[in-house]
Amino acid sequence: MFQNRITRISSNLLVSTTGLRILDLSRNRMESLPCQLIAHLLHLEELDLSQNLLTTIPNDSFTNTSGLTRLRLAGNQLSEFSFQLVSHLGKLENLEVSDNQLASLSGQLSSHYIGLFFLYNNIMEMISVDWFNTHRDVRVYLFNNPIRNISSDVSPAINTALEIFVNCSTLETLPSSRQTFNGSCVNNVFVPYLEIHSSEVIDSLKAEQGWECSPKLFAWSYRVCSPCRRGTYDNNSACLECPSGGFYQDETGTTSCKQCDVGTFVNYTGGISLRECKVCPDGSDLTKPAGYRACVCKNDFTRTHRFQGCQRCQTDGLNCSLDYRYLIPGFYWNWSFPEVNLTEYRQFVVNLQTENLTYLNTSIEYKHRMPNVFKCPRFQSCKNPNSDTREGLDGRCDDGYRGWQCIKCQEGYFPVLNSCTKCPQDWVVLLQTLILSVLVIVTFAVVLCLHSGKDFRQCNRSITNKVAARIKIMLGFYQVIGELTESLNGAPWSDASVHLGKLFSLLDFNILNLYTRLRCLNENFTINPLLRFKISLISQVGTVMLASTIYLTCKVYLKRWRHSVTEELTAKLDKVKSRLYTFATFFFFVTYTPTCAAIFKVLPTACETFDVVHGGNYMISLLRSDVDINCGALDNYQISAYVATSLYVIPFPLILLYVLYKHRRRNVERQLPCTNRTVTVSDNDVSQNAPSMEEIHAEHYLEVPAWLDFLCGNYKEEFWYWEIVELLRKVVQIMLISMFGWKNSMVRLFTIGASIVFLITNVIIFPMRDRFEEMLQIFSLSVILTNVLVTAIPITYDGYVPLLSTFLLTLDAVLCITIAGEAVVAMYRISKRAIIPRRVK
């Protein structure tokens, strides 16, 4: 009949149940107990009237139930209790009158059998030991009463077996004799216990009173139960300590914990007092409750321990609004180094997000260091989606990107400036590669062919020389812009430059970069800086060896197999030698700038060092032009680069300068110019034996080797060395960028300054013979300067990006078309003049 809504019960209800042993009327709404309700229950042993609304119980209610061993009256509204009520219960062992409104007791406990008397959670301020005058061991539980005075007027010898459990914090007066009773102070360490046989009673205690009971060892044995002590609460299965954070419990026998004041917390489990709630540590938001941590952190603060202080976010690029660090778009960190632990950090974050008791005590702290955060060169490549979740904590590159700072391209993509573009179809890649190869072969063939056969001249200057001049201007522009875009692949380009690079994706400014698109067919075709370094050096050495082998082979053939050395054979050998010199000079001239760039990019200064662990001492050094390459393994390459610098980068222009100077000096001694002369023939010299102008020019050009004429043929006499200056210009403009990186402000300043100086110098001194060529050169230098300025200065207003990109594209296109068109027209004239005489014959 327990746990119903019974408010009134008939006195005759149980007349026919005289053999009833246990009667449970608990958790109803009865306000009074009928006098004759249990008068017929002569065999009743347990009666439970707890959790009702009883205010009084008649003293003769239990007269006929002398066999009652357990009586529960707890949780009612009793304000008076007389021991006369239980005076007839000679077998009573357990009496519960707790959780009522009792201020005092009347009478005296005289039963010889009662052992446990529960009076806790009442309002008594004074008790008398005389109430419990019995010869049997009795325990009286009086805790959670505001008791101030304990008195006794009985001889100490009568009641030595009495044990009282009280809260001592309010006590003011005790009995004068120590022999009167045994008292124990109830606190968070000590609580009383009961020996209970009834499973129903145990269930009731655990459900509502906040008790815990030991397991039953045997079917016939009892269980020991006790109320949950302070600092603990009952979770319906056991007494658990109040969790660390904003919780405590200063009462016993409860089913929940109390909350600390806002901005305070307990740094350990089992807080027993509000005084143990301390102010949350530095960096905490004191306007919010602590919850299951040491208060939430303030804005821009983060933590690595659930119950310790918060620290400021270490750097830009992090969001700490959830009490832990996670990346925002545009930034990058790396968790692959020894002093950091991504697995542990993920467990910590997931645990920190658990705002209930299911969080794990094993993951309340991240004990390792955090990685440093780096700004991505290209904001869009570091999207970091869902970076506040377990799966996205390590950061995620955008589609097509991978590697350090999301600079490298994934498989199926190729680089354009610092962006990755999806690979075109295979036939497009093959067609581009074929066209490029044909152009390279044709260019070399034209250069060689132009220096063979009859040379045509206009205004005392060969058309061949004019074509070579156009080619050199094109190379000067092409190589600088190509190496500039390649060197700045990992730098923070402005959006305008990226937009421009995409428009040029079909005509890459770097020849080797165009060949790298073969990686779209197979990743093994990727040309990294180390492979480029090898190719560059091998090509230089191979060219020398190839030219030497061809010359020696021809020489052996002509001298061995012809059995005689004639002027004709010598002339043929000289012709072969001249063509090989021309080929080698042209090849070295064309490849000098990219070879220097390949050498510079493996020097130690081309490496960038990163402090990857926050507060740690772990550094990595990566090659700036390819962050997949660790500089720690480049000792041999760097030694080779130093050797190449000393044997090639520096000597090559000096050797050319020396050869030009030697030729210049010889011509000065013979009163001849570097590439041309003006011959004045007086009337006295005119005769049949006098040479014609064509013969004079022919004689002059025998004085100038074709391979040397390629270098100085388009410059004024006093500027015979200017091609060496042009070589240095191209190298200087890419050297610092390749070696020190575009992020260096001094590198930017010097590159811009060098571009301006060379432009102004050409405008002032006008070193070229032909005015049109000089205008082309000045235009080329102006376009280079414009590209450098746009690259160095970020565009803050997006509205300018399309306009500026279109402007740069137009400049570059006009320059390329003009120079290429001039070269084509010149070659057309050569071909036309070569064909017409044949038709005449």
mmCIF file of N, CA and C in Angstrom, residues 161-215:
data_model
loop_
_atom_site.group_PDB
_atom_site.id
_atom_site.type_symbol
_atom_site.label_atom_id
_atom_site.label_comp_id
_atom_site.label_asym_id
_atom_site.label_seq_id
_atom_site.Cartn_x
_atom_site.Cartn_y
_atom_site.Cartn_z
ATOM 1 N N ALA A 161 26.314 2.741 28.278
ATOM 2 C CA ALA A 161 26.258 2.123 26.953
ATOM 3 C C ALA A 161 25.665 3.051 25.895
ATOM 4 N N LEU A 162 25.241 4.221 26.288
ATOM 5 C CA LEU A 162 24.620 5.150 25.343
ATOM 6 C C LEU A 162 25.677 5.790 24.431
ATOM 7 N N GLU A 163 25.353 5.851 23.130
ATOM 8 C CA GLU A 163 26.236 6.527 22.149
ATOM 9 C C GLU A 163 25.381 7.471 21.322
ATOM 10 N N ILE A 164 25.775 8.729 21.342
ATOM 11 C CA ILE A 164 25.011 9.773 20.657
ATOM 12 C C ILE A 164 25.856 10.344 19.506
ATOM 13 N N PHE A 165 25.211 10.533 18.367
ATOM 14 C CA PHE A 165 25.863 11.124 17.206
ATOM 15 C C PHE A 165 25.229 12.487 16.948
ATOM 16 N N VAL A 166 26.035 13.533 17.057
ATOM 17 C CA VAL A 166 25.538 14.900 16.898
ATOM 18 C C VAL A 166 26.505 15.709 16.040
ATOM 19 N N ASN A 167 26.016 16.852 15.564
ATOM 20 C CA ASN A 167 26.890 17.848 14.959
ATOM 21 C C ASN A 167 27.454 18.717 16.067
ATOM 22 N N CYS A 168 28.731 18.794 16.171
ATOM 23 C CA CYS A 168 29.368 19.493 17.289
ATOM 24 C C CYS A 168 29.580 20.972 17.039
ATOM 25 N N SER A 169 29.307 21.427 15.846
ATOM 26 C CA SER A 169 29.620 22.826 15.529
ATOM 27 C C SER A 169 28.767 23.809 16.317
ATOM 28 N N THR A 170 27.565 23.382 16.795
ATOM 29 C CA THR A 170 26.681 24.307 17.520
ATOM 30 C C THR A 170 26.669 24.058 19.026
ATOM 31 N N LEU A 171 27.359 23.037 19.498
ATOM 32 C CA LEU A 171 27.326 22.690 20.923
ATOM 33 C C LEU A 171 27.954 23.781 21.780
ATOM 34 N N GLU A 172 27.251 24.072 22.906
ATOM 35 C CA GLU A 172 27.763 25.048 23.872
ATOM 36 C C GLU A 172 27.961 24.431 25.255
ATOM 37 N N THR A 173 27.071 23.473 25.607
ATOM 38 C CA THR A 173 27.125 22.888 26.951
ATOM 39 C C THR A 173 27.065 21.382 26.865
ATOM 40 N N LEU A 174 27.927 20.696 27.664
ATOM 41 C CA LEU A 174 27.930 19.237 27.762
ATOM 42 C C LEU A 174 27.719 18.833 29.211
ATOM 43 N N PRO A 175 27.339 17.591 29.430
ATOM 44 C CA PRO A 175 27.203 17.116 30.821
ATOM 45 C C PRO A 175 28.550 17.220 31.548
ATOM 46 N N SER A 176 28.464 17.423 32.864
ATOM 47 C CA SER A 176 29.688 17.602 33.663
ATOM 48 C C SER A 176 30.456 16.300 33.808
ATOM 49 N N SER A 177 29.785 15.176 33.794
ATOM 50 C CA SER A 177 30.444 13.883 33.981
ATOM 51 C C SER A 177 30.738 13.244 32.634
ATOM 52 N N ARG A 178 31.973 12.773 32.454
ATOM 53 C CA ARG A 178 32.366 12.108 31.213
ATOM 54 C C ARG A 178 31.859 10.671 31.137
ATOM 55 N N GLN A 179 31.396 10.139 32.230
ATOM 56 C CA GLN A 179 30.945 8.753 32.239
ATOM 57 C C GLN A 179 29.489 8.604 31.818
ATOM 58 N N THR A 180 28.815 9.699 31.599
ATOM 59 C CA THR A 180 27.386 9.632 31.340
ATOM 60 C C THR A 180 27.064 8.964 30.012
ATOM 61 N N PHE A 181 27.770 9.314 28.950
ATOM 62 C CA PHE A 181 27.472 8.736 27.633
ATOM 63 C C PHE A 181 28.709 8.892 26.745
ATOM 64 N N ASN A 182 28.634 8.209 25.590
ATOM 65 C CA ASN A 182 29.661 8.343 24.564
ATOM 66 C C ASN A 182 29.095 9.180 23.422
ATOM 67 N N GLY A 183 29.770 10.236 23.119
ATOM 68 C CA GLY A 183 29.309 11.116 22.046
ATOM 69 C C GLY A 183 30.288 11.131 20.889
ATOM 70 N N SER A 184 29.768 11.228 19.671
ATOM 71 C CA SER A 184 30.600 11.305 18.465
ATOM 72 C C SER A 184 30.116 12.459 17.599
ATOM 73 N N CYS A 185 31.084 13.213 17.145
ATOM 74 C CA CYS A 185 30.765 14.332 16.257
ATOM 75 C C CYS A 185 30.684 13.826 14.810
ATOM 76 N N VAL A 186 29.575 14.115 14.186
ATOM 77 C CA VAL A 186 29.396 13.708 12.792
ATOM 78 C C VAL A 186 30.031 14.774 11.891
ATOM 79 N N ASN A 187 30.923 14.341 10.975
ATOM 80 C CA ASN A 187 31.557 15.260 10.020
ATOM 81 C C ASN A 187 31.707 14.554 8.686
ATOM 82 N N ASN A 188 32.508 15.161 7.816
ATOM 83 C CA ASN A 188 32.632 14.590 6.478
ATOM 84 C C ASN A 188 33.442 13.299 6.473
ATOM 85 N N VAL A 189 34.084 12.968 7.575
ATOM 86 C CA VAL A 189 34.873 11.740 7.636
ATOM 87 C C VAL A 189 34.089 10.628 8.326
ATOM 88 N N PHE A 190 33.386 10.963 9.360
ATOM 89 C CA PHE A 190 32.697 9.948 10.159
ATOM 90 C C PHE A 190 31.180 10.092 10.037
ATOM 91 N N VAL A 191 30.514 8.980 9.759
ATOM 92 C CA VAL A 191 29.056 8.949 9.739
ATOM 93 C C VAL A 191 28.609 7.671 10.437
ATOM 94 N N PRO A 192 27.425 7.664 10.977
ATOM 95 C CA PRO A 192 26.943 6.442 11.638
ATOM 96 C C PRO A 192 26.554 5.384 10.609
ATOM 97 N N TYR A 193 26.358 4.183 11.093
ATOM 98 C CA TYR A 193 25.961 3.098 10.213
ATOM 99 C C TYR A 193 24.881 2.264 10.888
ATOM 100 N N LEU A 194 24.120 1.541 10.054
ATOM 101 C CA LEU A 194 23.034 0.702 10.531
ATOM 102 C C LEU A 194 23.225 -0.714 10.010
ATOM 103 N N GLU A 195 22.742 -1.644 10.786
ATOM 104 C CA GLU A 195 22.706 -3.034 10.358
ATOM 105 C C GLU A 195 21.258 -3.379 10.038
ATOM 106 N N ILE A 196 20.958 -3.546 8.745
ATOM 107 C CA ILE A 196 19.571 -3.687 8.303
ATOM 108 C C ILE A 196 19.413 -5.009 7.567
ATOM 109 N N HIS A 197 18.312 -5.719 7.883
ATOM 110 C CA HIS A 197 18.021 -7.003 7.250
ATOM 111 C C HIS A 197 17.005 -6.864 6.121
ATOM 112 N N SER A 198 16.130 -5.869 6.191
ATOM 113 C CA SER A 198 15.023 -5.751 5.242
ATOM 114 C C SER A 198 15.480 -5.059 3.960
ATOM 115 N N SER A 199 15.243 -5.726 2.854
ATOM 116 C CA SER A 199 15.604 -5.135 1.568
ATOM 117 C C SER A 199 14.696 -3.962 1.227
ATOM 118 N N GLU A 200 13.425 -3.999 1.678
ATOM 119 C CA GLU A 200 12.523 -2.890 1.413
ATOM 120 C C GLU A 200 12.998 -1.625 2.110
ATOM 121 N N VAL A 201 13.472 -1.773 3.321
ATOM 122 C CA VAL A 201 13.987 -0.614 4.057
ATOM 123 C C VAL A 201 15.211 -0.045 3.367
ATOM 124 N N ILE A 202 16.052 -0.933 2.915
ATOM 125 C CA ILE A 202 17.271 -0.482 2.229
ATOM 126 C C ILE A 202 16.915 0.293 0.960
ATOM 127 N N ASP A 203 15.941 -0.223 0.199
ATOM 128 C CA ASP A 203 15.538 0.472 -1.019
ATOM 129 C C ASP A 203 14.971 1.843 -0.703
ATOM 130 N N SER A 204 14.235 1.930 0.363
ATOM 131 C CA SER A 204 13.655 3.207 0.753
ATOM 132 C C SER A 204 14.745 4.200 1.143
ATOM 133 N N LEU A 205 15.718 3.719 1.907
ATOM 134 C CA LEU A 205 16.821 4.603 2.317
ATOM 135 C C LEU A 205 17.579 5.132 1.103
ATOM 136 N N LYS A 206 17.862 4.257 0.196
ATOM 137 C CA LYS A 206 18.660 4.640 -0.955
ATOM 138 C C LYS A 206 17.887 5.547 -1.909
ATOM 139 N N ALA A 207 16.566 5.376 -1.951
ATOM 140 C CA ALA A 207 15.779 6.140 -2.897
ATOM 141 C C ALA A 207 15.564 7.575 -2.455
ATOM 142 N N GLU A 208 15.389 7.798 -1.152
ATOM 143 C CA GLU A 208 14.975 9.121 -0.711
ATOM 144 C C GLU A 208 15.889 9.743 0.330
ATOM 145 N N GLN A 209 16.590 8.954 1.068
ATOM 146 C CA GLN A 209 17.318 9.500 2.196
ATOM 147 C C GLN A 209 18.784 9.798 1.908
ATOM 148 N N GLY A 210 19.319 9.329 0.780
ATOM 149 C CA GLY A 210 20.722 9.561 0.491
ATOM 150 C C GLY A 210 21.626 8.657 1.309
ATOM 151 N N TRP A 211 21.343 7.380 1.287
ATOM 152 C CA TRP A 211 22.133 6.405 2.040
ATOM 153 C C TRP A 211 22.829 5.467 1.057
ATOM 154 N N GLU A 212 23.820 4.771 1.604
ATOM 155 C CA GLU A 212 24.460 3.702 0.843
ATOM 156 C C GLU A 212 24.596 2.480 1.756
ATOM 157 N N CYS A 213 24.541 1.321 1.142
ATOM 158 C CA CYS A 213 24.586 0.069 1.902
ATOM 159 C C CYS A 213 25.633 -0.855 1.300
ATOM 160 N N SER A 214 26.273 -1.602 2.179
ATOM 161 C CA SER A 214 27.263 -2.564 1.730
ATOM 162 C C SER A 214 26.560 -3.752 1.081
ATOM 163 N N PRO A 215 27.249 -4.475 0.218
ATOM 164 C CA PRO A 215 26.609 -5.657 -0.400
ATOM 165 C C PRO A 215 26.342 -6.748 0.626
#
